[in-house]
XYZ file of N, CA and C in Angstrom:
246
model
N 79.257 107.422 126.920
C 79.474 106.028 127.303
C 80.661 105.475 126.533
N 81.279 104.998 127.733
C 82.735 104.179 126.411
C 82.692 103.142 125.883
N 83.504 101.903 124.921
C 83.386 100.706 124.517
C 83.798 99.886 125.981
N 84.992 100.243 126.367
C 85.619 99.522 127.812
C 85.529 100.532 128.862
N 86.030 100.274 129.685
C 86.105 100.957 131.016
C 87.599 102.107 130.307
N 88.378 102.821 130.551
C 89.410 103.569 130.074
C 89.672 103.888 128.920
N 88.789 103.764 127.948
C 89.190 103.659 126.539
C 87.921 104.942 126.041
N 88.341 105.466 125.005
C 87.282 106.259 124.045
C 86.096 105.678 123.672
N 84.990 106.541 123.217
C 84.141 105.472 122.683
C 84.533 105.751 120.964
N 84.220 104.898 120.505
C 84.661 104.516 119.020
C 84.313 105.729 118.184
N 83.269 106.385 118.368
C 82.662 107.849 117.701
C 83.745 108.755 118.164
N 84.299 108.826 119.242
C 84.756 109.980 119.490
C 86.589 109.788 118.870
N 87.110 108.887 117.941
C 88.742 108.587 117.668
C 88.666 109.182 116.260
N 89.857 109.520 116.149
C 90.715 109.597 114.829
C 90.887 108.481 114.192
N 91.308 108.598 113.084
C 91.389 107.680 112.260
C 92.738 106.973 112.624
N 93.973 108.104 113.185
C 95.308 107.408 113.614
C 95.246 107.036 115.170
N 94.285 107.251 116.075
C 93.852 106.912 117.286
C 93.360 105.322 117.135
N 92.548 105.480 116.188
C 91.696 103.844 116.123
C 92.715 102.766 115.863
N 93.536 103.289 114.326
C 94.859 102.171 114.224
C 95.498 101.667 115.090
N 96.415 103.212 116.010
C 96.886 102.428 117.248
C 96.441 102.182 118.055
N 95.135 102.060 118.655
C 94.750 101.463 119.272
C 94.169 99.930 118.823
N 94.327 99.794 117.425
C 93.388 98.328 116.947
C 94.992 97.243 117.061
N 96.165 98.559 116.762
C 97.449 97.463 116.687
C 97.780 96.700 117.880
N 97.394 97.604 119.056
C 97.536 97.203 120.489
C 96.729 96.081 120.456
N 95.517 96.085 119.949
C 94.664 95.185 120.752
C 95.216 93.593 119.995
N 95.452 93.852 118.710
C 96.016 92.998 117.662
C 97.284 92.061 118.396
N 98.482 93.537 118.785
C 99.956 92.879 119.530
C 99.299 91.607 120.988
N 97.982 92.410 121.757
C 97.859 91.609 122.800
C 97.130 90.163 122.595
N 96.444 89.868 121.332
C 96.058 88.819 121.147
C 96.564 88.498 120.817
N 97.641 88.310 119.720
C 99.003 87.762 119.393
C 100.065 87.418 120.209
N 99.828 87.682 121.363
C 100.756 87.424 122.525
C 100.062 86.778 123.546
N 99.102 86.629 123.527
C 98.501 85.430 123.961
C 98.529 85.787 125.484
N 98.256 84.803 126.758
C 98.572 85.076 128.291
C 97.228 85.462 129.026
N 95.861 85.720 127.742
C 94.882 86.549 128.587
C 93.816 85.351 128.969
N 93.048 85.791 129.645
C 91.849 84.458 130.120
C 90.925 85.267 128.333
N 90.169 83.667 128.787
C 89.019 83.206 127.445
C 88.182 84.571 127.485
N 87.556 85.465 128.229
C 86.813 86.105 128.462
C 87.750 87.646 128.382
N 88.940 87.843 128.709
C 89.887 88.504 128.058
C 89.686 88.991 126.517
N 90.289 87.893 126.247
C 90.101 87.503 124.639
C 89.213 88.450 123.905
N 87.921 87.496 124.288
C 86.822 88.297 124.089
C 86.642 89.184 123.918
N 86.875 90.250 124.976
C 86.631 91.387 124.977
C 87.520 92.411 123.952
N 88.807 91.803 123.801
C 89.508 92.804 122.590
C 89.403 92.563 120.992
N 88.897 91.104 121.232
C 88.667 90.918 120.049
C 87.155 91.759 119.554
N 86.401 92.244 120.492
C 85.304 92.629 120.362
C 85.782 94.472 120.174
N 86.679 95.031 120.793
C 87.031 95.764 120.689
C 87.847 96.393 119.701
N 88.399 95.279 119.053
C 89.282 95.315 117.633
C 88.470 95.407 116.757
N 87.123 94.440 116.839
C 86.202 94.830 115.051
C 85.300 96.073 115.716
N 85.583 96.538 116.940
C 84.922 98.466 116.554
C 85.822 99.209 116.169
N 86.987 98.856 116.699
C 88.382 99.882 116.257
C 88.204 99.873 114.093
N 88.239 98.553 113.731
C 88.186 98.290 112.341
C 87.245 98.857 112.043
N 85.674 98.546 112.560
C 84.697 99.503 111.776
C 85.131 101.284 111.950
N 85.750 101.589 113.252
C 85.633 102.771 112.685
C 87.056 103.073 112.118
N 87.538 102.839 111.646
C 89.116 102.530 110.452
C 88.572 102.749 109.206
N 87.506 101.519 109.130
C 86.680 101.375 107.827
C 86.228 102.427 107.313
N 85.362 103.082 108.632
C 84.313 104.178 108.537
C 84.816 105.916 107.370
N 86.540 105.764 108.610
C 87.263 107.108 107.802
C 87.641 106.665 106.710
N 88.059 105.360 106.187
C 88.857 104.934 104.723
C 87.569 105.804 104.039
N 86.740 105.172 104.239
C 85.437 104.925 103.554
C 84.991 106.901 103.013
N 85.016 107.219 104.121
C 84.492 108.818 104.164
C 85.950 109.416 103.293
N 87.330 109.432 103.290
C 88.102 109.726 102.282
C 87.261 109.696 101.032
N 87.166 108.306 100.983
C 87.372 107.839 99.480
C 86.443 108.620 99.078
N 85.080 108.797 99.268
C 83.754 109.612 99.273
C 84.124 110.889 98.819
N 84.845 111.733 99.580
C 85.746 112.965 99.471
C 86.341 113.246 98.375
N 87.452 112.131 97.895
C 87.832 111.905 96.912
C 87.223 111.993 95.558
N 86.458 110.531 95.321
C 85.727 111.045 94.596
C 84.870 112.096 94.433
N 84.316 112.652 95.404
C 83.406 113.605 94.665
C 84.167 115.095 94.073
N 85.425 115.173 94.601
C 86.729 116.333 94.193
C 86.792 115.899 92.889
N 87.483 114.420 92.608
C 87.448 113.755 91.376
C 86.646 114.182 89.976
N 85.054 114.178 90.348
C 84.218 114.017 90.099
C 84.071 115.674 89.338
N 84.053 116.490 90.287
C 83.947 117.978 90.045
C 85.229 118.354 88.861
N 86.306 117.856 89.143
C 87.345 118.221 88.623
C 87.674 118.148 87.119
N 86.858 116.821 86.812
C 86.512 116.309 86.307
C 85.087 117.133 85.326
N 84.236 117.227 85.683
C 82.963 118.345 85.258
C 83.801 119.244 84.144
N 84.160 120.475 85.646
C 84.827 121.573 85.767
C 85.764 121.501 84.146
N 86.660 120.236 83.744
C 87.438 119.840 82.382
C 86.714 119.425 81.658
N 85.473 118.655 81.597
C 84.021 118.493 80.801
C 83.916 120.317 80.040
N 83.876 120.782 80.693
C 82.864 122.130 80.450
C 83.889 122.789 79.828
N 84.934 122.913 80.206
C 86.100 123.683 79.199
C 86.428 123.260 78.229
N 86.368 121.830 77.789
C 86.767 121.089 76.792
C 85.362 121.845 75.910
N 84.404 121.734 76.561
C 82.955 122.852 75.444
C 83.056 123.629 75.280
N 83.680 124.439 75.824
C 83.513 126.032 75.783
C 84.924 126.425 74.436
N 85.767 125.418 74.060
C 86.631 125.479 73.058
C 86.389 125.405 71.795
């Protein structure tokens, strides 16, 4: 099932899929011209694009740290073993 009629559903994008697609939706409300119910709908479509933006920042950072984290250990344990 998709969010709109032609569009992905939000589970199935990339992280650089969601951007440009959240910039589009961003450029068309900023440009104004659409009916009230228009509107609506991208603006509704922009905070799923953001949650799932959010979603990958979010899952990095997770990643990150836990590499961090190990790397981190991993120099814990050698600093003992000296």
């Amino acid at each position: 099932m998709t969010d709109e009629p032609g569009t992905a559903t939000t589970e199935e994008l990339s992280y650089e899929d969601a951007r440009a697609e959240l910039v589009e939706v961003v450029r068309q409300l900023e440009a104004g011209g659409t009916t009230l119910e228009e509107s609506l709908a991208l603006w509704e479509r922009g905070e799923a694009l953001a949650t799932v933006c959010q979603g990958w920042i979010d899952g990095v950072r997770a990643r990150l740290d836990a590499v961090l984290d190990d790397e981190s250990a991993e120099a814990d344990e050698d600093d003992d073993e000296d």
